[in-house]
Coordinates of C-alpha atoms in Angstrom, one line a residue:
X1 CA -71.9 77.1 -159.6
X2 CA -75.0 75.5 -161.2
X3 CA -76.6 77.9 -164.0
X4 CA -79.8 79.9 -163.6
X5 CA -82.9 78.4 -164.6
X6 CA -84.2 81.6 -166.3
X7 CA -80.7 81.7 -168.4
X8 CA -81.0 78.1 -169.5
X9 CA -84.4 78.9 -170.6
X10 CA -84.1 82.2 -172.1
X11 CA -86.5 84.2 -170.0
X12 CA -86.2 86.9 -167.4
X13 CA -87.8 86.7 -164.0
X14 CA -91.3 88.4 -165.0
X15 CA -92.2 85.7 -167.1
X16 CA -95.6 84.3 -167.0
X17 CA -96.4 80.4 -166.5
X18 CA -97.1 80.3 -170.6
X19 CA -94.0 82.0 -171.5
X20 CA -91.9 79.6 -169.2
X21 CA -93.5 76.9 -170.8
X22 CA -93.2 78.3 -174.4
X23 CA -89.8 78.6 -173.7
X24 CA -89.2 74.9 -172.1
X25 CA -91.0 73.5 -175.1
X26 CA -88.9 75.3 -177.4
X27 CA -85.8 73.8 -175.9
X28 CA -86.8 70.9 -175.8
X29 CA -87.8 70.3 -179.4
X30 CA -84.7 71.9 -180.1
X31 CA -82.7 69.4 -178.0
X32 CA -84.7 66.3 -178.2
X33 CA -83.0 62.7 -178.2
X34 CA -84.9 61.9 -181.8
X35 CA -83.0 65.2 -183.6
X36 CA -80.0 64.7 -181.3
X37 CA -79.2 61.4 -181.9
X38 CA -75.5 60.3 -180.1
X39 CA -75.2 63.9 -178.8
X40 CA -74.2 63.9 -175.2
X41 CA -73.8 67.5 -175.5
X42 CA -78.0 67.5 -176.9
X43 CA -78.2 65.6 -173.8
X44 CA -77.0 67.8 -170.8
X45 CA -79.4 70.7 -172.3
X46 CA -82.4 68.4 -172.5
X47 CA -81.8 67.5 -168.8
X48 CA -80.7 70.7 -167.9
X49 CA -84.0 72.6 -169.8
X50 CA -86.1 70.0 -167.8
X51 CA -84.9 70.9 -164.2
X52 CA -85.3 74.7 -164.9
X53 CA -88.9 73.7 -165.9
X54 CA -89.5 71.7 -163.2
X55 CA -88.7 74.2 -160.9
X56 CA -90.1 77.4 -162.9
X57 CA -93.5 75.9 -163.5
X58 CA -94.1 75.0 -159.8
X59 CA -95.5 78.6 -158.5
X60 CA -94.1 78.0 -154.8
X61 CA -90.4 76.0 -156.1
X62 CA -90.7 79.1 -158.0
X63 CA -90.9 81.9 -155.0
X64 CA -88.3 80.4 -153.2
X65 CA -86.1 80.1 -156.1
X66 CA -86.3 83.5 -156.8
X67 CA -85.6 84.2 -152.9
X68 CA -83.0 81.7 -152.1
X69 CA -81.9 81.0 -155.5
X70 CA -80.1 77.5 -156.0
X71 CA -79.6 76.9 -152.1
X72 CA -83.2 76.6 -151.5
X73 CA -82.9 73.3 -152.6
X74 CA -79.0 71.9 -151.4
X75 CA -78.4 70.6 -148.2
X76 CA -80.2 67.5 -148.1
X77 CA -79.7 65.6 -151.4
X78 CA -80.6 68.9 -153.6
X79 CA -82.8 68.9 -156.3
X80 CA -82.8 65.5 -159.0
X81 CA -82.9 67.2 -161.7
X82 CA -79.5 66.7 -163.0
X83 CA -80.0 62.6 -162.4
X84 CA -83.2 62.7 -164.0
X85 CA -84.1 59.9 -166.4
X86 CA -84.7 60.5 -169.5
X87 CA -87.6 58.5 -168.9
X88 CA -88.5 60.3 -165.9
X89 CA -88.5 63.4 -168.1
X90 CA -90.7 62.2 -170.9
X91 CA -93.6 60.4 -168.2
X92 CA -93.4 64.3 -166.0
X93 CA -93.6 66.3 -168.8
X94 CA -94.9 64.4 -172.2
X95 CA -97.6 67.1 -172.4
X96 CA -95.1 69.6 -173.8
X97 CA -94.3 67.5 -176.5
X98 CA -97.5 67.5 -178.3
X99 CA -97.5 66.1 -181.5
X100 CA -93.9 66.9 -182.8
X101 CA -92.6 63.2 -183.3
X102 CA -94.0 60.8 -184.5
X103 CA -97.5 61.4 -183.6
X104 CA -96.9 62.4 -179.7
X105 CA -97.2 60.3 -176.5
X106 CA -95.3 57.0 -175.6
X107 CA -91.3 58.2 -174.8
X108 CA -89.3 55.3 -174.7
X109 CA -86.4 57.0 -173.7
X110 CA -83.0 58.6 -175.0
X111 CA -83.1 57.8 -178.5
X112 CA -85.4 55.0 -178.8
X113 CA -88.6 56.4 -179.8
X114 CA -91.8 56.0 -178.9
X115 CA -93.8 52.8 -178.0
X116 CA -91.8 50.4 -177.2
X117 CA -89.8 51.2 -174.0
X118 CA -91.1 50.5 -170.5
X119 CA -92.2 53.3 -168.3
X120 CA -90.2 53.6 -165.0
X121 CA -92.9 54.2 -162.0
X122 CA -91.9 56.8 -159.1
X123 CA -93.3 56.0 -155.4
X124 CA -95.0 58.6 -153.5
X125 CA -93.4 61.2 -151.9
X126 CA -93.5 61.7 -148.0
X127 CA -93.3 65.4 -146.3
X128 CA -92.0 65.5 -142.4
X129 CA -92.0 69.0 -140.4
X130 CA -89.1 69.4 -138.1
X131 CA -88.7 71.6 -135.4
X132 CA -85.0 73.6 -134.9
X133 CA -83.6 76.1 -132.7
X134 CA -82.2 79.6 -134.1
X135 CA -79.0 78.0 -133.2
X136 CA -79.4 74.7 -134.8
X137 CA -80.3 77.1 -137.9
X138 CA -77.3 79.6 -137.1
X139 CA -74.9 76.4 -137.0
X140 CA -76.7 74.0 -139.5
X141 CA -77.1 70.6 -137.9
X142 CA -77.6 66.8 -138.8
X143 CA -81.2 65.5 -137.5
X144 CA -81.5 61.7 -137.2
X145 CA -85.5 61.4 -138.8
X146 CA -87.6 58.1 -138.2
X147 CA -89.4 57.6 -141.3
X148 CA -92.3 55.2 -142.1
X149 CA -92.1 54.6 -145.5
X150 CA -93.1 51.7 -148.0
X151 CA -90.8 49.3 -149.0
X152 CA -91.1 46.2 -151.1
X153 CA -91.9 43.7 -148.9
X154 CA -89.1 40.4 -148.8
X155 CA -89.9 37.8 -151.3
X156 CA -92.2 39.7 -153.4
X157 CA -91.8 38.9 -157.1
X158 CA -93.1 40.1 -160.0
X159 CA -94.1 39.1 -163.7
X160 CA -94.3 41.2 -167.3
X161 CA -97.9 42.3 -167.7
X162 CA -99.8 40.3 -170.0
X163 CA -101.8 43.3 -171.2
X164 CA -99.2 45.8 -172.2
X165 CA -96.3 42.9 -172.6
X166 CA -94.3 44.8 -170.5
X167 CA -94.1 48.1 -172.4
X168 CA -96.0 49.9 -169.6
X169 CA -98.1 51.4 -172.3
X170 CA -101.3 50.5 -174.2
X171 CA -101.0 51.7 -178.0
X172 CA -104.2 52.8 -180.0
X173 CA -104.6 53.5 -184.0
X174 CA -107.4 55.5 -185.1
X175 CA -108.3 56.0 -188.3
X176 CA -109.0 60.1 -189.3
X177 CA -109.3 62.3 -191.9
X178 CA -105.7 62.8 -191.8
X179 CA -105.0 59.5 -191.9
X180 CA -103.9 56.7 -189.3
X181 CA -103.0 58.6 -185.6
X182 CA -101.1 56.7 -183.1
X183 CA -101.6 57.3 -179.5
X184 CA -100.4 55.6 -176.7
X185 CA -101.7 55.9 -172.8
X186 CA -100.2 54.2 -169.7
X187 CA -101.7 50.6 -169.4
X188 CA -104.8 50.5 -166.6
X189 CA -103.4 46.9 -165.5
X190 CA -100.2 47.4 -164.7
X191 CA -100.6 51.5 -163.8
X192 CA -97.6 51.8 -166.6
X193 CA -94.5 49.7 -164.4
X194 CA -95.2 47.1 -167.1
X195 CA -95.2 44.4 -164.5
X196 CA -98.0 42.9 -162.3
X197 CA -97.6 40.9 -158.8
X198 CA -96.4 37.3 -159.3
X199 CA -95.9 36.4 -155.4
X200 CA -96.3 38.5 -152.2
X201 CA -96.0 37.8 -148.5
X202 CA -99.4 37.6 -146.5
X203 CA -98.7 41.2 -144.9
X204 CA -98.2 43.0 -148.2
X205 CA -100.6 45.3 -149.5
X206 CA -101.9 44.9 -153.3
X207 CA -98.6 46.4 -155.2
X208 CA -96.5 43.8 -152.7
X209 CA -95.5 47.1 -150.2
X210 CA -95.2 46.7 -146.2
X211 CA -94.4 49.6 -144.0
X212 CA -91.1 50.0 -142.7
X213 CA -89.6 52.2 -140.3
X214 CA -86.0 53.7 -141.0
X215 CA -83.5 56.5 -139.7
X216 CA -82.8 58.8 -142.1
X217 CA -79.7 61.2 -141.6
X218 CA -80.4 64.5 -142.8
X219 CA -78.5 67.4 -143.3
X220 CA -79.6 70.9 -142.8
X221 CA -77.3 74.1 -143.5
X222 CA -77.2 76.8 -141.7
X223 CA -79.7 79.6 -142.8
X224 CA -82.2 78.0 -143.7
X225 CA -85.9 79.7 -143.5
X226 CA -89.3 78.6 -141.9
X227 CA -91.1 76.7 -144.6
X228 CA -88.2 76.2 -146.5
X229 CA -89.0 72.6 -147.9
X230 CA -85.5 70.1 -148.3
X231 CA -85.2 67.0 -150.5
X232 CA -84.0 63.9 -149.6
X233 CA -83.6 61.7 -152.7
X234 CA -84.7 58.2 -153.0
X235 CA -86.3 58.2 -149.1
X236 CA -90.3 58.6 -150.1
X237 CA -92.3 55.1 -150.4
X238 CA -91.5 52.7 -153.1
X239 CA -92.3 51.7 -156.0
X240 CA -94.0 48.3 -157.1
X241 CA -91.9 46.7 -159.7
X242 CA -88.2 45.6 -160.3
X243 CA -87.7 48.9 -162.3
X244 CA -89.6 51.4 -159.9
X245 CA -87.6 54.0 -158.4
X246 CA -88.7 55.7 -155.3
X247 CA -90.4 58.9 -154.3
X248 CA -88.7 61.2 -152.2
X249 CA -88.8 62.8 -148.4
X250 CA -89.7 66.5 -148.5
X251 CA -88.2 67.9 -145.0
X252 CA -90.2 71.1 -144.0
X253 CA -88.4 73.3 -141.9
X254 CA -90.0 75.3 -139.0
X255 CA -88.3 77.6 -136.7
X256 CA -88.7 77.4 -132.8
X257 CA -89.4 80.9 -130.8
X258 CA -86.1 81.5 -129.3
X259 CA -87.0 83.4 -125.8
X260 CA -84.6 86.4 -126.5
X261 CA -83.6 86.9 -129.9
X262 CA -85.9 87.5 -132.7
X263 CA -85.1 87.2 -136.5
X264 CA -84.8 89.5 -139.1
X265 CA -83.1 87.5 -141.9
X266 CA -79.6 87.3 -140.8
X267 CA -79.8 89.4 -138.4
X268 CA -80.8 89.0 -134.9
X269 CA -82.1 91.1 -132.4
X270 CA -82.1 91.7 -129.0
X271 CA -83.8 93.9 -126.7
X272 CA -81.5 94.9 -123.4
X273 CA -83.0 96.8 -120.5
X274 CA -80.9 98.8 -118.2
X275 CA -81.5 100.5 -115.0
X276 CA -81.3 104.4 -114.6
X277 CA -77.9 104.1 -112.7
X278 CA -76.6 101.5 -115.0
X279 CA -77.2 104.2 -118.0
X280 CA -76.0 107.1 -116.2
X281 CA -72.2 105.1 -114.1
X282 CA -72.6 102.7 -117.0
X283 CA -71.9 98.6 -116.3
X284 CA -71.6 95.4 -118.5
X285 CA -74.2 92.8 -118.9
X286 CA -74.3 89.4 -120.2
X287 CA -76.1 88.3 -123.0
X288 CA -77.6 85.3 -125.3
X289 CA -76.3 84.8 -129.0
X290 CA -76.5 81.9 -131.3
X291 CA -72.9 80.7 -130.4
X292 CA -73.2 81.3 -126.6
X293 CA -73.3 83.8 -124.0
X294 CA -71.3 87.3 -124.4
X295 CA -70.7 90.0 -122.3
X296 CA -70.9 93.4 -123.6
X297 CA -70.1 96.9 -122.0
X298 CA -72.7 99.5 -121.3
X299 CA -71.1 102.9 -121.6
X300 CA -71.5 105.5 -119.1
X301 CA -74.3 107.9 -120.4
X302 CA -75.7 105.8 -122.6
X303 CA -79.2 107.0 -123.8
X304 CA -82.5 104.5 -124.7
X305 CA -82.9 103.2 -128.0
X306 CA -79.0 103.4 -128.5
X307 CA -78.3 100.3 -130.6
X308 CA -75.1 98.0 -130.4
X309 CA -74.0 96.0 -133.3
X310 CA -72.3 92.7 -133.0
X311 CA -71.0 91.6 -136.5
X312 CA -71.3 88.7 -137.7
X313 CA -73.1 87.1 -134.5
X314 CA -76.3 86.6 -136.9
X315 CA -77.1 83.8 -139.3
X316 CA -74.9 82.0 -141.6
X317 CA -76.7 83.1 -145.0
X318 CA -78.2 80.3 -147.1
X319 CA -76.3 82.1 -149.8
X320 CA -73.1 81.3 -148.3
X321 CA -72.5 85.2 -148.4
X322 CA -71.5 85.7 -144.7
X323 CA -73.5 86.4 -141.6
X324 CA -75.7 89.1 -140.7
X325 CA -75.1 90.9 -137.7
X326 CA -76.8 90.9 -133.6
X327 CA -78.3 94.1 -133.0
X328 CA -78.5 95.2 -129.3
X329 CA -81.4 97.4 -128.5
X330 CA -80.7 99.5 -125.5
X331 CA -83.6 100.1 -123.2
X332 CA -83.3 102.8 -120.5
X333 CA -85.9 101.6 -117.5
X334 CA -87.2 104.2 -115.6
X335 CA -89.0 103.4 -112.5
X336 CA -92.6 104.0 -112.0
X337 CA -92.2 104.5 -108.0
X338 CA -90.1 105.9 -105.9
X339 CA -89.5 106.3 -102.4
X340 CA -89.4 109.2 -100.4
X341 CA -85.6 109.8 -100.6
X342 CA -85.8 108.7 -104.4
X343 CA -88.0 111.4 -104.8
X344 CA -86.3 113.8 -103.2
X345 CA -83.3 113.4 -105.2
X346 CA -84.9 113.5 -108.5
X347 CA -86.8 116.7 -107.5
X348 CA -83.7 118.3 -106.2
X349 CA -81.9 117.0 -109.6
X350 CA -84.8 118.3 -112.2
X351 CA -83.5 121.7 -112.8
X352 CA -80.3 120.5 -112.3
X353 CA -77.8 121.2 -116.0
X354 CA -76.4 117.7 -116.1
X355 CA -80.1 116.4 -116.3
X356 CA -81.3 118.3 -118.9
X357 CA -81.4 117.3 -122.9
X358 CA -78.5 118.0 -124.3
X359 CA -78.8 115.8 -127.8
X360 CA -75.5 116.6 -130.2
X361 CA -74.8 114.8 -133.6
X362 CA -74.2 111.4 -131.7
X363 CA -77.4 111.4 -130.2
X364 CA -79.5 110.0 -133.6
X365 CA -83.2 110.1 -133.6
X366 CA -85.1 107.1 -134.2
X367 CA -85.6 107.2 -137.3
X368 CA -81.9 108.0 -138.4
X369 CA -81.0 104.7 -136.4
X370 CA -83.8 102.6 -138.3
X371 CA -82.1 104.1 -141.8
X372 CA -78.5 103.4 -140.5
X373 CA -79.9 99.1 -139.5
X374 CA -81.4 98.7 -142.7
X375 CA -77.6 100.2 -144.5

């Protein structure tokens, strides 16, 4: 089980967005590659402060955190966070930082200072909606995905930038009061890859890109939400550069209108009308759930609004913590005409005992059943 964000960082849920980053910052000096020199152990917290952060200070990875916890963001390559580059960590979130070593700005990466490493540079990521049925979602599923997305294009080459010399970084000293402050900024040339195009195909665009079109495999678990936004690593556009690494697909889920069951959260429902005979002789009847058809029995005397559970013919939870449950709404239908002989019946019948309300402690109202599907 991966730890909670708001343990690692030594808040509770009601934080604000300065306490979270108070917190990260905190860590992070704490646990930073200059004081931790060698320390592997120094290392796993600095990563593992920088994935809570990354999720804590994004106010939507945030909600669905706190909804689906972890699982919100499994299924289809999870979050990056524990892979991150230490690199990747300094360029995201430099800014926390400040001035504590050596004069702030310019990470070179674990242990190496500042100034004089070269800056890795992330494509862009790309976002695609899909569409699935509540049972692709009951079941999880694999979708195939064609992607257009930017890849280096063949027999591109590139060269160290002559303005940064390949550090990805342009370094300033300014004299002050304080005496000599070092800066350093990503270099406007290069966009801080510390490499500019040596050759390119005709086709390629100005970072030596071309479109390309590929099938991605992704896998979805069961459970998952409309909106719910899944990861793929490594399958956004590219990045220009031998050392680029690229961005990432964002699959969005959204949830097709299933024509007779309607979600609750893991449970299902379903509304089932039954003639006046059928509720008074009783009868079976056949109906949809997310793993097929079922038949279900009617009992004789059954009254309207009467509701039939099916366990665990819901949705998988995205918390792997079962499945809910289908909930059967019985509906009595009474006609609105009659014939004569209909008629005759039914007025012969209305002072008859048998037809008259007899409700005993079975018989719950409405809002006693509402209290018992919400137990």
């Amino acid at each position: 089980m991966k730890e909670d964000y708001y343990k690692i960082l030594g808040i509770d849920k009601s934080a604000d967005a300065t306490a979270i980053k108070r917190a990260y910052r905190k860590m992070a000096l704490k646990y930073h590659p200059d004081k931790n020199p060698d320390d592997h152990e120094a290392e796993a917290m600095f990563k593992k402060a920088a994935e809570a952060y990354e999720v804590l200070s994004n106010p939507d990875k945030k909600a669905r955190y706190d909804q689906y916890g972890h699982a919100a963001f499994d299924g289809a390559g999870g979050f990056s966070g524990g892979g991150m580059n230490m690199d990747d960590i300094f360029s995201q979130f430099g800014d926390i930082f400040g001035g504590a070593f050596s004069g702030g700005g310019g990470f070179s990466g674990f242990g190496g200072g500042f100034g004089g490493g070269q800056r890795r540079t992330k494509g862009g990521n790309l976002r695609i909606r899909v569409k699935l049925t509540l049972e692709e979602i009951a079941n999880g599923v694999e979708k195939k995905l064609k992607v257009k997305r930017k890849i280096q294009a063949p027999g591109t080459t590139y060269k160290t930038c002559g303005t940064c010399n390949g550090t990805g970084q342009i370094t300033r000293i300014t004299n002050t009061i304080l005496g000599r402050m070092q800066t350093a900024s990503p270099c406007t040339t290069c966009g801080g890859s510390g490499q500019t195009i040596d050759k390119k195909p005709a086709d390629a665009d100005a970072l030596g890109l071309v479109f390309s079109e590929e099938t991605v495999a992704v896998k979805i678990p069961a459970g998952v939400v409309d909106g719910m936004q899944l990861k793929v690593n490594g399958k956004g556009n590219a990045a220009p550069g031998n050392n680029g690494i690229a961005g990432d697909l964002l699959v969005v889920i959204q949830e097709d209108e299933h024509p007779t069951l309607k979600r609750e959260g893991d449970n299902l429902h379903h509304d089932l009308y039954v003639s006046l005979p059928d509720a008074i002789l009783g009868t079976s009847k056949e109906i949809d759930t997310v793993s097929g058809k079922v038949r279900i029995k009617i009992e004789p005397g059954v009254q309207s609004g009467k509701i039939l559970r099916l366990r665990g013919k819901g949705i998988s939870s995205i918390n792997s913590y079962g499945k809910g449950d289908l909930l059967v709404h019985v509906n009595v239908w009474t006609p609105k005409t009659l014939s004569k002989k209909q008629r005759e019946f039914f007025e012969e019948m209305q002072n008859d005992e048998h037809f008259q309300p007899k409700p005993d402690n079975t018989d719950k109202s409405f809002f006693e059943k509402v209290k018992d599907m919400f137990s």
